[in-house]
PDB file of C-alpha atoms in Angstrom:
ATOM      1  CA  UNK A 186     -37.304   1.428  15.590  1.00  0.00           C
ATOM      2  CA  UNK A 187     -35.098   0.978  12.598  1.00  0.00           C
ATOM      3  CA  UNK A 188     -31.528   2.320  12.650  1.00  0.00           C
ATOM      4  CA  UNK A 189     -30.918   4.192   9.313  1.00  0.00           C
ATOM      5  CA  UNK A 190     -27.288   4.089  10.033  1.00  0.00           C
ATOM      6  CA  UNK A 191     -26.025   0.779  10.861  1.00  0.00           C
ATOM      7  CA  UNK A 192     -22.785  -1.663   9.542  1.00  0.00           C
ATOM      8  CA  UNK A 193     -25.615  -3.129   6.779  1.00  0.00           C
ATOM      9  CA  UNK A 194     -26.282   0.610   4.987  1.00  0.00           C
ATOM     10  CA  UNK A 195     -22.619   1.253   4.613  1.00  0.00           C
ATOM     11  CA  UNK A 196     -21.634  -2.088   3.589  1.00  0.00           C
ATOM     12  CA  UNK A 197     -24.365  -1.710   0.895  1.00  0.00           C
ATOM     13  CA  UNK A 198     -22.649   1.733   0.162  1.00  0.00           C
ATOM     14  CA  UNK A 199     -19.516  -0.290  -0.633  1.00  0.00           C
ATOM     15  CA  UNK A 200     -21.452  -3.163  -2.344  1.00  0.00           C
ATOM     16  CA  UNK A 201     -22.524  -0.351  -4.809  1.00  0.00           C
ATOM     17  CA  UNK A 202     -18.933   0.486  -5.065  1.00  0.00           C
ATOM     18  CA  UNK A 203     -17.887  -2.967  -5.768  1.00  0.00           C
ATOM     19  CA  UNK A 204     -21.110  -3.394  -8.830  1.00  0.00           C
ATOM     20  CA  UNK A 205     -19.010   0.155 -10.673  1.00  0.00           C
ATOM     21  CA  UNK A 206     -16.063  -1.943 -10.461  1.00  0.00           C
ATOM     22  CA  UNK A 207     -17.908  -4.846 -11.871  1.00  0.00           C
ATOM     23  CA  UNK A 208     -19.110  -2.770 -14.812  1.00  0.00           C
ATOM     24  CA  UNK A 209     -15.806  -1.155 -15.437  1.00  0.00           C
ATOM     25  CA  UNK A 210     -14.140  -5.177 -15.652  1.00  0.00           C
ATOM     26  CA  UNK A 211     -12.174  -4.413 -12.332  1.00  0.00           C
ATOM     27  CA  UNK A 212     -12.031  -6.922  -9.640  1.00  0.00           C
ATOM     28  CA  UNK A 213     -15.005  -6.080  -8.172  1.00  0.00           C
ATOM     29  CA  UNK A 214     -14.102  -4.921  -4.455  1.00  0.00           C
ATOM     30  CA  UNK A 215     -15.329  -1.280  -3.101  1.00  0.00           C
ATOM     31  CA  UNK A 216     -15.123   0.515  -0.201  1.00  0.00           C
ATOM     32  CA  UNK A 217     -16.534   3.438   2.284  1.00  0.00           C
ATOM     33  CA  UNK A 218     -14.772   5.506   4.907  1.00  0.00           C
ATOM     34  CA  UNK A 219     -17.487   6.639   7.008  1.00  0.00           C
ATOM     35  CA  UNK A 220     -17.086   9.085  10.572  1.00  0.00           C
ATOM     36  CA  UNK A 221     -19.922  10.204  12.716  1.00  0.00           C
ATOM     37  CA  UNK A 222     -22.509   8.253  10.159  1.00  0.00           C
ATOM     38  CA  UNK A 223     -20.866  10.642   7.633  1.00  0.00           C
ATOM     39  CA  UNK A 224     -19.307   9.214   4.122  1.00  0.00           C
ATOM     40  CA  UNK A 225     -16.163  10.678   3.393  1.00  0.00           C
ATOM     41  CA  UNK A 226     -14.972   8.232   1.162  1.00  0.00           C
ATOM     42  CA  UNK A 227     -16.033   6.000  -1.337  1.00  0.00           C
ATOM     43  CA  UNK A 228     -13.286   4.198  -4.012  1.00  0.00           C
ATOM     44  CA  UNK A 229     -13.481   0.586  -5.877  1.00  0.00           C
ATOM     45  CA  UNK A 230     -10.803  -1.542  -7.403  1.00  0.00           C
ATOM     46  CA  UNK A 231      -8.732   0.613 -10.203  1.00  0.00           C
ATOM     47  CA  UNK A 232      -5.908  -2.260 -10.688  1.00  0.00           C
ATOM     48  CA  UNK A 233      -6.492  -2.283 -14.309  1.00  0.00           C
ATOM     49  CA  UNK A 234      -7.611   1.032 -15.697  1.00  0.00           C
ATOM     50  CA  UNK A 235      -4.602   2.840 -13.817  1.00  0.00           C
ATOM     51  CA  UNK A 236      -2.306  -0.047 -14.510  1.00  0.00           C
ATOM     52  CA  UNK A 237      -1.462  -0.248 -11.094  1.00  0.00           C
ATOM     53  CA  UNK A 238      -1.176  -3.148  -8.064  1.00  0.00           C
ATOM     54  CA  UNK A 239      -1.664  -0.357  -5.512  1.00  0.00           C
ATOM     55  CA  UNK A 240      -4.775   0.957  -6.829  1.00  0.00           C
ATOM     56  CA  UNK A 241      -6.992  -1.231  -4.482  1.00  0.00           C
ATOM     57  CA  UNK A 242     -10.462   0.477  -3.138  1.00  0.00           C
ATOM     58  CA  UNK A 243      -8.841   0.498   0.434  1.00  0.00           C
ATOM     59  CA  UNK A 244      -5.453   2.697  -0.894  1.00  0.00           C
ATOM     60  CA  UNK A 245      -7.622   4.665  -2.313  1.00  0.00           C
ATOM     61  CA  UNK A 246      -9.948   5.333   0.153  1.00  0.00           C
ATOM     62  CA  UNK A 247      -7.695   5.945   2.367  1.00  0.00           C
ATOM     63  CA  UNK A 248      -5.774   8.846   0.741  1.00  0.00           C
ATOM     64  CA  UNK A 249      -9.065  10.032  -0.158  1.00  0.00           C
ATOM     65  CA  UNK A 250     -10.427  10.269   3.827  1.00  0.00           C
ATOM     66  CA  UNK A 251      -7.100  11.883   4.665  1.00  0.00           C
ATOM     67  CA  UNK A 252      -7.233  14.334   2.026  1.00  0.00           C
ATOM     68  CA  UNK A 253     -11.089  14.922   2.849  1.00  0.00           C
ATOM     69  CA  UNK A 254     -10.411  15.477   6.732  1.00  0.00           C
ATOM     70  CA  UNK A 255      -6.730  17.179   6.392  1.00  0.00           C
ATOM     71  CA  UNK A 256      -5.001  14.822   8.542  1.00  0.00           C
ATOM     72  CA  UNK A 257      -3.183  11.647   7.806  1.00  0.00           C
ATOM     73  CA  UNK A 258      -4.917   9.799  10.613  1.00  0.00           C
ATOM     74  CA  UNK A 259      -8.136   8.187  10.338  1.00  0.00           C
ATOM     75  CA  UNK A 260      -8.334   7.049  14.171  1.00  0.00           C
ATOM     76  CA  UNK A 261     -12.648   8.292  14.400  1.00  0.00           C
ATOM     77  CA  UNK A 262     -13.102   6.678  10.906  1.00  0.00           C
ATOM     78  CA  UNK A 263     -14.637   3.266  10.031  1.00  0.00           C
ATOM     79  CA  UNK A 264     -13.594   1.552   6.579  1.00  0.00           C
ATOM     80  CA  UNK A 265     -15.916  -0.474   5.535  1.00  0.00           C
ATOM     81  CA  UNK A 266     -14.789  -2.814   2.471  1.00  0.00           C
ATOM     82  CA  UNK A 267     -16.589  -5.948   0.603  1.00  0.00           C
ATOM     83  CA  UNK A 268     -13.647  -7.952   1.033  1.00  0.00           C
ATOM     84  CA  UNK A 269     -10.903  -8.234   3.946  1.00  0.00           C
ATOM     85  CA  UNK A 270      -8.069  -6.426   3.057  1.00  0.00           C
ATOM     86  CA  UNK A 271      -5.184  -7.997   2.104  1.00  0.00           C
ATOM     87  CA  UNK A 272      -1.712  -7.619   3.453  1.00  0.00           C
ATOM     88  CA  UNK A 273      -0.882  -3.717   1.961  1.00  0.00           C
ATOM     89  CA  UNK A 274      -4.043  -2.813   2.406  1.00  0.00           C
ATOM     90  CA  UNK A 275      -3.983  -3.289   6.006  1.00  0.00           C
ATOM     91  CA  UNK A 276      -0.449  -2.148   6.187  1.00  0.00           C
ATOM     92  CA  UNK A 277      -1.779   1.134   4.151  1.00  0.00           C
ATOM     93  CA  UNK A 278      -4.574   0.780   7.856  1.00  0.00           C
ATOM     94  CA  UNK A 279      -2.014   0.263   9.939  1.00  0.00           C
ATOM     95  CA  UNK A 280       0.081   3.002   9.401  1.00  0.00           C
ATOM     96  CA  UNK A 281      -3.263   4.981   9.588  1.00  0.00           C
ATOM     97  CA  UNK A 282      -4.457   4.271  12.855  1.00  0.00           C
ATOM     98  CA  UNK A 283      -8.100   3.994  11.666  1.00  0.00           C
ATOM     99  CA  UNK A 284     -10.385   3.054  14.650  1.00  0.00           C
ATOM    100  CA  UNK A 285     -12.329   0.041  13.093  1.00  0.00           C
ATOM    101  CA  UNK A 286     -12.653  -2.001   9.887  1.00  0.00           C
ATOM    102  CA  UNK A 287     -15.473  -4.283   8.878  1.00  0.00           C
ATOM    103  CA  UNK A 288     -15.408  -6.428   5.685  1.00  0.00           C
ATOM    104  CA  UNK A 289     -17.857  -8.768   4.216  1.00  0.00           C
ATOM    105  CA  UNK A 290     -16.447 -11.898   2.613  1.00  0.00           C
ATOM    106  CA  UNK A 291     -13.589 -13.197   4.250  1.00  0.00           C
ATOM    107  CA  UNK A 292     -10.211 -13.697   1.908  1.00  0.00           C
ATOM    108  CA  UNK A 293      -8.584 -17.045   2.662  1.00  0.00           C
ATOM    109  CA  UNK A 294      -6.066 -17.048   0.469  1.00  0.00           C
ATOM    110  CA  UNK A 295      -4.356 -13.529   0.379  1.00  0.00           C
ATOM    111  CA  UNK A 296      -6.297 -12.147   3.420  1.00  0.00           C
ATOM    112  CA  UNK A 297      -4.890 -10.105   6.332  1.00  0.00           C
ATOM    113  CA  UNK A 298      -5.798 -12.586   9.152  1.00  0.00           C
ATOM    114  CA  UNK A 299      -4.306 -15.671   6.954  1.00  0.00           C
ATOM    115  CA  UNK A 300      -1.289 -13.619   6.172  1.00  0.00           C
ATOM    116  CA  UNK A 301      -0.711 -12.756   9.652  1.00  0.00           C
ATOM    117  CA  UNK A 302      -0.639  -8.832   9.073  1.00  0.00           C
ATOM    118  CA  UNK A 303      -0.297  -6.702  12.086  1.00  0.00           C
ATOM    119  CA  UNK A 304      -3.010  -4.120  12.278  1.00  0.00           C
ATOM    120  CA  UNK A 305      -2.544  -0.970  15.024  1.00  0.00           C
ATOM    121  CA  UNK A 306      -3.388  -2.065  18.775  1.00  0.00           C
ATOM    122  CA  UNK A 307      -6.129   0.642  18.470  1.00  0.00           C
ATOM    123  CA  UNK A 308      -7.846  -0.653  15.101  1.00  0.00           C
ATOM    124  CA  UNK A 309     -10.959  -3.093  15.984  1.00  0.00           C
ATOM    125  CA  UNK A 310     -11.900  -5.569  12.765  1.00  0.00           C
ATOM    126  CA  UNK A 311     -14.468  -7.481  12.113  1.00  0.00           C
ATOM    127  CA  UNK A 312     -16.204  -9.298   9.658  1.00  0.00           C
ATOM    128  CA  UNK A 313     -19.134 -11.039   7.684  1.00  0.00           C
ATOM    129  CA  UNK A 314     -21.392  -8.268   6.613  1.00  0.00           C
ATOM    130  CA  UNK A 315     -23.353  -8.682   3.451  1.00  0.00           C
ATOM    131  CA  UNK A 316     -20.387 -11.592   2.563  1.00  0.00           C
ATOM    132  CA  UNK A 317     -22.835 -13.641   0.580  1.00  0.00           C
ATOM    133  CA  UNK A 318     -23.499 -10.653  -1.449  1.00  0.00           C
ATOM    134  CA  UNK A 319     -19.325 -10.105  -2.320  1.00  0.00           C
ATOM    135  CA  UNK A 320     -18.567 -13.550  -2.607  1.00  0.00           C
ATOM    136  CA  UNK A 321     -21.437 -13.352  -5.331  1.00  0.00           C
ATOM    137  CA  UNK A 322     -20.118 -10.273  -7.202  1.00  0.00           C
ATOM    138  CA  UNK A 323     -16.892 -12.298  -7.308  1.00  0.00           C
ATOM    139  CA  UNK A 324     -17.773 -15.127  -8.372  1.00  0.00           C
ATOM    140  CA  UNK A 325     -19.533 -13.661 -11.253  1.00  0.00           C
ATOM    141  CA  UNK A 326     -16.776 -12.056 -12.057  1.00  0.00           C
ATOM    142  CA  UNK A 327     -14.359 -14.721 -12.496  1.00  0.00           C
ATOM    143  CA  UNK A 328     -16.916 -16.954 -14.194  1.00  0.00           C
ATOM    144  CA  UNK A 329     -17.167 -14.073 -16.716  1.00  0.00           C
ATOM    145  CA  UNK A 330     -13.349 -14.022 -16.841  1.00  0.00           C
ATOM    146  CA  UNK A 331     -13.623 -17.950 -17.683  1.00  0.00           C
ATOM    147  CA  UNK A 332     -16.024 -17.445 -20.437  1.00  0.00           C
TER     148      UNK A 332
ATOM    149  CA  UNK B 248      37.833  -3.907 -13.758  1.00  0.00           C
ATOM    150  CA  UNK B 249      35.390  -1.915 -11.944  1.00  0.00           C
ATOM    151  CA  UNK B 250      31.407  -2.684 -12.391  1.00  0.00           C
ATOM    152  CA  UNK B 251      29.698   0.394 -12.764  1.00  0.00           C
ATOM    153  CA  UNK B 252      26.171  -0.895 -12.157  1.00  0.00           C
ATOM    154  CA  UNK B 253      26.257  -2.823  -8.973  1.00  0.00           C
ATOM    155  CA  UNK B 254      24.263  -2.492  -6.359  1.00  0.00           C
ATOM    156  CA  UNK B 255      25.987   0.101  -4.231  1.00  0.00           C
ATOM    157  CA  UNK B 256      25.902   2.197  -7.263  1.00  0.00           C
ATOM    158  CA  UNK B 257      22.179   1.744  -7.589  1.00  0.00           C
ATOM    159  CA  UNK B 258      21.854   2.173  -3.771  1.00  0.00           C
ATOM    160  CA  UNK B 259      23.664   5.091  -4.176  1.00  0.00           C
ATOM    161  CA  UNK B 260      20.743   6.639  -6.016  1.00  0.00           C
ATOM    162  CA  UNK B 261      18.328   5.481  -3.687  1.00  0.00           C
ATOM    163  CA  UNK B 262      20.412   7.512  -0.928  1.00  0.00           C
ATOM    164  CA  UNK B 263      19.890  10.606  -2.999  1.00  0.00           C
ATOM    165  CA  UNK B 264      16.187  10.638  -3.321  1.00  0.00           C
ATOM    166  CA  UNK B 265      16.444  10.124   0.706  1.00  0.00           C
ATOM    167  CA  UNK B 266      18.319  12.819   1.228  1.00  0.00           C
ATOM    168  CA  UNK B 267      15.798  14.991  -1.030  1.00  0.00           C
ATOM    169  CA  UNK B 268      13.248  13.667   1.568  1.00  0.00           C
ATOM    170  CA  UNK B 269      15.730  14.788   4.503  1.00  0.00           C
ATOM    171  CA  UNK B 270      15.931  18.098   2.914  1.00  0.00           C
ATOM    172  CA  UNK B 271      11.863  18.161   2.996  1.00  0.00           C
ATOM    173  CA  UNK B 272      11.112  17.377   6.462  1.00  0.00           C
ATOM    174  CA  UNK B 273       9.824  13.712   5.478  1.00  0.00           C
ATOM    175  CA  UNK B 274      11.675  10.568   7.109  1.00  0.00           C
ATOM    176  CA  UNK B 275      14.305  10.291   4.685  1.00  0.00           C
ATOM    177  CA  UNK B 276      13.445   6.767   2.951  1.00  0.00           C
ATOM    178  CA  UNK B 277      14.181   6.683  -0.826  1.00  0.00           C
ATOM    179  CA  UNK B 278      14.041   4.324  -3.940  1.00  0.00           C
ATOM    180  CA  UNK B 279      14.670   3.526  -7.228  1.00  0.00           C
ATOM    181  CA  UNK B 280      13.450   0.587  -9.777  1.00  0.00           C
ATOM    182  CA  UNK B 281      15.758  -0.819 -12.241  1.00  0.00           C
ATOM    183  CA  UNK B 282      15.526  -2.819 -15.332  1.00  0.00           C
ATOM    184  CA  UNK B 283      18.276  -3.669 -17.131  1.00  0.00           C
ATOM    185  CA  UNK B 284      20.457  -1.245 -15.372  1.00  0.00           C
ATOM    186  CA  UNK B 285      18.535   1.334 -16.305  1.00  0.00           C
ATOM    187  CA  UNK B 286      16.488   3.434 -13.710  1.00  0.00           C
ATOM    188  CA  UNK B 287      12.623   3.710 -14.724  1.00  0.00           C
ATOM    189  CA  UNK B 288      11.801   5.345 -11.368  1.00  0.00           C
ATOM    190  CA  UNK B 289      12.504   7.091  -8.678  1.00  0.00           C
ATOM    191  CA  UNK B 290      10.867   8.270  -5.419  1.00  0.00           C
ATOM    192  CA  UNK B 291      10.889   9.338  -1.837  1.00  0.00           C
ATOM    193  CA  UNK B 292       9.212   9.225   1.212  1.00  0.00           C
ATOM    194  CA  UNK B 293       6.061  12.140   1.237  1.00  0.00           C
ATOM    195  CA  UNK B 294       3.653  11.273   3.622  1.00  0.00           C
ATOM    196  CA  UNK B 295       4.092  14.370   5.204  1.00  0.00           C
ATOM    197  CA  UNK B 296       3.741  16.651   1.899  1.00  0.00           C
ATOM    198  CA  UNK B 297       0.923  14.598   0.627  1.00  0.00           C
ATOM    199  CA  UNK B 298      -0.972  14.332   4.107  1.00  0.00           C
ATOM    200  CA  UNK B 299      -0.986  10.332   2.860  1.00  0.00           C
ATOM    201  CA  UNK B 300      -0.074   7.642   4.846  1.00  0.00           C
ATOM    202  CA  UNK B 301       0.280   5.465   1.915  1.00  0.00           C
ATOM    203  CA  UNK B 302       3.184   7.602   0.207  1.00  0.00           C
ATOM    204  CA  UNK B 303       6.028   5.518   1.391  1.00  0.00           C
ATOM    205  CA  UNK B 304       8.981   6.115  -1.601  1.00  0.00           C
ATOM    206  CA  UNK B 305       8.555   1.957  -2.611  1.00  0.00           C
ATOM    207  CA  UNK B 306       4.656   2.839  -2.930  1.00  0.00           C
ATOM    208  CA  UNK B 307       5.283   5.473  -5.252  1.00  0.00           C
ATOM    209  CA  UNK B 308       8.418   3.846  -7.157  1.00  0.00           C
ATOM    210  CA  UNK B 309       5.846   0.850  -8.008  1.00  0.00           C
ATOM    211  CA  UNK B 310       3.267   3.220  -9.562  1.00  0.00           C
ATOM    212  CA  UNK B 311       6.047   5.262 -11.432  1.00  0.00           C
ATOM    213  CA  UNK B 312       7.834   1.915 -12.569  1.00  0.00           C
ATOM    214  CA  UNK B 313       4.405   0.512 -14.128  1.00  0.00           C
ATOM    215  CA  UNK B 314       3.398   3.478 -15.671  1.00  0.00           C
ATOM    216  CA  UNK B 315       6.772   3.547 -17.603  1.00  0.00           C
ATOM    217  CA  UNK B 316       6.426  -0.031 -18.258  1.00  0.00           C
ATOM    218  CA  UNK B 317       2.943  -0.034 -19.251  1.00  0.00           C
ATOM    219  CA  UNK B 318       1.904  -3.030 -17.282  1.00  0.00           C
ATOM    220  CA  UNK B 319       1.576  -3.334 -13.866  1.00  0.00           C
ATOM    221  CA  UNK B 320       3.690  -6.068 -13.378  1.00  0.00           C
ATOM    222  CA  UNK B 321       7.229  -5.265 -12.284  1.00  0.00           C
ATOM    223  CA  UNK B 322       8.857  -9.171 -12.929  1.00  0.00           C
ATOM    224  CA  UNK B 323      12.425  -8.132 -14.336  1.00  0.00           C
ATOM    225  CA  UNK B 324      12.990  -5.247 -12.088  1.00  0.00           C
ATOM    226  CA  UNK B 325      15.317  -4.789  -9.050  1.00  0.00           C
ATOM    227  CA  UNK B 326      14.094  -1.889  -6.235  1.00  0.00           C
ATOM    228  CA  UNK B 327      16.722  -0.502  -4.627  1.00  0.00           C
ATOM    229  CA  UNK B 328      14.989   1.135  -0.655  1.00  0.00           C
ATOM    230  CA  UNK B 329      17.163   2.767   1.823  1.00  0.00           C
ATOM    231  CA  UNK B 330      15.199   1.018   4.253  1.00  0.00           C
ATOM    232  CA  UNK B 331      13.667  -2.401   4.923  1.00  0.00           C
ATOM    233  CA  UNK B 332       9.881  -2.294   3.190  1.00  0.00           C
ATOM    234  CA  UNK B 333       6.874  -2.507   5.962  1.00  0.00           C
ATOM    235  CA  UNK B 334       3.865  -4.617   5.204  1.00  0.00           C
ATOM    236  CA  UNK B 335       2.124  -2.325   3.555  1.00  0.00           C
ATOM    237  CA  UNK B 336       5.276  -1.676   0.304  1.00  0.00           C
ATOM    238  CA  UNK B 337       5.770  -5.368   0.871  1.00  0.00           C
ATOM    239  CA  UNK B 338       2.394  -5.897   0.109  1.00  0.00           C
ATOM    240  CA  UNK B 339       2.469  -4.289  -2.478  1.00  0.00           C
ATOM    241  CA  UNK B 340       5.460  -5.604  -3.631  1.00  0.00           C
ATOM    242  CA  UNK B 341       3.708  -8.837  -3.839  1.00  0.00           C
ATOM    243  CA  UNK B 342       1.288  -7.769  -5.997  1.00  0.00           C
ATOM    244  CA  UNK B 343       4.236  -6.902  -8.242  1.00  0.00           C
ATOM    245  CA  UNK B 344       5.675 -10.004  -8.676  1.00  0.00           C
ATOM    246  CA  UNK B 345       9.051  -8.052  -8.534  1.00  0.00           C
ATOM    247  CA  UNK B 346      11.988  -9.636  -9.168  1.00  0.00           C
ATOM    248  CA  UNK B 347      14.251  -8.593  -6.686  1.00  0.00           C
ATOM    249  CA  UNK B 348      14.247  -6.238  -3.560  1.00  0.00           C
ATOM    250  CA  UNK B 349      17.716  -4.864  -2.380  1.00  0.00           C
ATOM    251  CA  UNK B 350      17.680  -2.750   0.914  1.00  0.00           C
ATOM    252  CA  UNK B 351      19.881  -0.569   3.045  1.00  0.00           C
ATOM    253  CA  UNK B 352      18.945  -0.997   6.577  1.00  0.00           C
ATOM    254  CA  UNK B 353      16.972  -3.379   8.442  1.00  0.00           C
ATOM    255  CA  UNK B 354      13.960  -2.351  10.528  1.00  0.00           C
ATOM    256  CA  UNK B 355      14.097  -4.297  13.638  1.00  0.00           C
ATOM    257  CA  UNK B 356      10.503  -2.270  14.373  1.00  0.00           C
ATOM    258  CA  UNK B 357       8.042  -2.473  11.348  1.00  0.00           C
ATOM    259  CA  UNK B 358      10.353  -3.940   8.617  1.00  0.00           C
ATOM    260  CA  UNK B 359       8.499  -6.724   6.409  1.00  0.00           C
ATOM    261  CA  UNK B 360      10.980  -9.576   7.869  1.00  0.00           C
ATOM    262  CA  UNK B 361      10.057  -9.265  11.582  1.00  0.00           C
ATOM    263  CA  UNK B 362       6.285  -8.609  10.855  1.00  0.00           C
ATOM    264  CA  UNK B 363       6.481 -11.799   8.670  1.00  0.00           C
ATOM    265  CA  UNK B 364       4.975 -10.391   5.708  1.00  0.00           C
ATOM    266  CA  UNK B 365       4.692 -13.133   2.899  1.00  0.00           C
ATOM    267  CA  UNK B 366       6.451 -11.565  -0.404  1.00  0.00           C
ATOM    268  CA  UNK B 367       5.887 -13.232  -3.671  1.00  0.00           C
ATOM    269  CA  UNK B 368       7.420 -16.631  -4.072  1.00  0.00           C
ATOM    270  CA  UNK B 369       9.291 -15.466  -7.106  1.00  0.00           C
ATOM    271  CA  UNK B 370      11.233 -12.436  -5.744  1.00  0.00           C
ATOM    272  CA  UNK B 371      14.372 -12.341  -3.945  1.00  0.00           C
ATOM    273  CA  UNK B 372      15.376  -9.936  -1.060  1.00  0.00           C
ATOM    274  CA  UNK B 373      18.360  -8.745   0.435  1.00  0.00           C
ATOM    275  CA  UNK B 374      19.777  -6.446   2.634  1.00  0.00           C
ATOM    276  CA  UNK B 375      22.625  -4.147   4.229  1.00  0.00           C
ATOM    277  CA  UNK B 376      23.508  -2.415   1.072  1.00  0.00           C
ATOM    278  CA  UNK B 377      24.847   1.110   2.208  1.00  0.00           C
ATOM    279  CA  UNK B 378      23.081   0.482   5.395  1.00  0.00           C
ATOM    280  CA  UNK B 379      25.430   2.454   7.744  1.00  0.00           C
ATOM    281  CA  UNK B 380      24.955   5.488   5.210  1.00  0.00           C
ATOM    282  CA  UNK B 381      20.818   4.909   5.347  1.00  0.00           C
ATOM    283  CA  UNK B 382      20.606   4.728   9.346  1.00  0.00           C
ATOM    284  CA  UNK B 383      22.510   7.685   9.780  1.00  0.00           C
ATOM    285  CA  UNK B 384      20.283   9.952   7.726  1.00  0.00           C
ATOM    286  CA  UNK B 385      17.388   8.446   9.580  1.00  0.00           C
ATOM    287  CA  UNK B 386      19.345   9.407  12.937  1.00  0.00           C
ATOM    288  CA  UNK B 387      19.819  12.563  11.868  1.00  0.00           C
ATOM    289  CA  UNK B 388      16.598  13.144  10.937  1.00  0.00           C
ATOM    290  CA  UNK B 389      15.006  12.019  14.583  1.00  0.00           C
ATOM    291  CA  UNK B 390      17.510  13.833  16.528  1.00  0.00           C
ATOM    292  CA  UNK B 391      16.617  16.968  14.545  1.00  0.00           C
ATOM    293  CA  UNK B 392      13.084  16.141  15.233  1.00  0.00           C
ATOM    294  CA  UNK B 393      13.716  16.423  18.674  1.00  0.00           C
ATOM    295  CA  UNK B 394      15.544  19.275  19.016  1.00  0.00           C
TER     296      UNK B 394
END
C-alpha cells in the first residue's frame, strides 16, 4: 500500500515552491503548512521582489496559515520547508506554537539548531527530507549568481 | 545646551506608538527606526489585530524602514523598541545588518540576550532607555488583562 500523504509529497509541495523562487531569482527556499493532510499554505522566498529581510517562505507561511484558519496558533499544523529555518523564522514558530516542523537540507551556518534558537516545548522538528534535492536548487542558484 | 535628538527623545516616540498599542488591546510594545535623526518608521505591536504572530512592532518597523529606504538593508539606522527584541525581531534584525538597537526594558523571559540569539556582528545594542516608563505600560496592560 502506498501512502499518498506522507512527509515526501509535501516536501515535494515545497520543493515546487522553492523551483518559483528559483525562476523569480529569489533564494530559492519554499514552504507548505499542511493540517489533517490538508495544504493551507504554500509561500517561497520574496527577500528581493518585496525588498524585504522578513519576507522568508516560513514568515510568510505562517501569517498565511493563521489568516487561513482564523487563529494565530498553528499547534495541529505541520510546516514543512526545504531548508531549516533560521533563527526568526523559528522565532516567527515559536511564538506560534506549531506542532511539528520538518526541513530538508540542513543550514549550518545560519540554521536554528547551530544558532541555538529555542523552539516551543510542544513543537517536534526534524529533518533530511528530499535535502539532496534543496541543497541542489541552491547550489544552482549561487553558481548562477557567480556567473 | 540641550540635545534634542538623543535617545530618550527617540525612545520617547517609541513609548507613543506603545501606548497606541495599549489603547488597542495589543501588548503595548512600540518602535521607531531612525536615520540621521530622522524617523523613517514607526510601528506597534498587532498580533492581536492582524491574527499574526509575526506582527511584533520591530517586525513591522523593518519592513516600513526598507520600503522607505528602498533597499532592504537597514546599515545606518538606529531602532528605538520599548522592549528587549525576542529571537524572532532579532532575527530579523540580523538579516538587517542594522546599525544599532536601543531598548527600554529587558526581558528576563524571551528577550534576545537570555535566549542567546546571535545579532549581526556589525550592530550594537543597548538597553534601559525609558525602561521604568516601558514596564509599567506592560504592567498595566497584564493587570488589566486580568481583571
Amino acid at each position: 500500500m502506498v501512502l499518498p500523504y506522507d512527509d515526501t509529497y509535501f516536501m515535494k509541495k515545497a520543493l515546487q515552491e522553492a523551483e518559483y523562487a528559483f525562476e523569480a531569482g529569489e533564494v530559492p527556499v519554499g514552504a507548505v503548512i499542511v493540517v489533517q493532510d490538508r495544504i493551507i499554505a504554500r509561500a517561497h522566498n520574496l527577500t528581493e521582489k518585496l525588498n524585504d529581510v522578513t519576507a522568508h517562505a516560513e514568515m510568510q507561511a505562517i501569517t498565511s496559515a493563521a489568516n487561513f484558519l482564523g487563529g494565530k496558533y498553528l499547534k495541529d499544523c505541520t510546516l514543512y520547508v526545504t531548508l531549516e529555518p533560521c533563527q526568526m523564522c523559528a522565532g516567527a514558530l515559536y511564538w506560534s506554537q506549531i506542532g511539528k516542523i520538518v526541513y530538508g537540507a540542513t543550514d549550518e551556518q545560519r540554521g536554528c539548531g547551530v544558532m541555538g534558537t529555542t523552539l516551543h516545548p510542544k513543537t517536534k522538528i526534524s529533518g533530511g527530507i528530499l535535502a539532496d534535492e534543496a541543497t541542489s536548487l541552491l547550489l544552482q542558484f549561487f553558481a548562477k549568481k557567480r556567473k
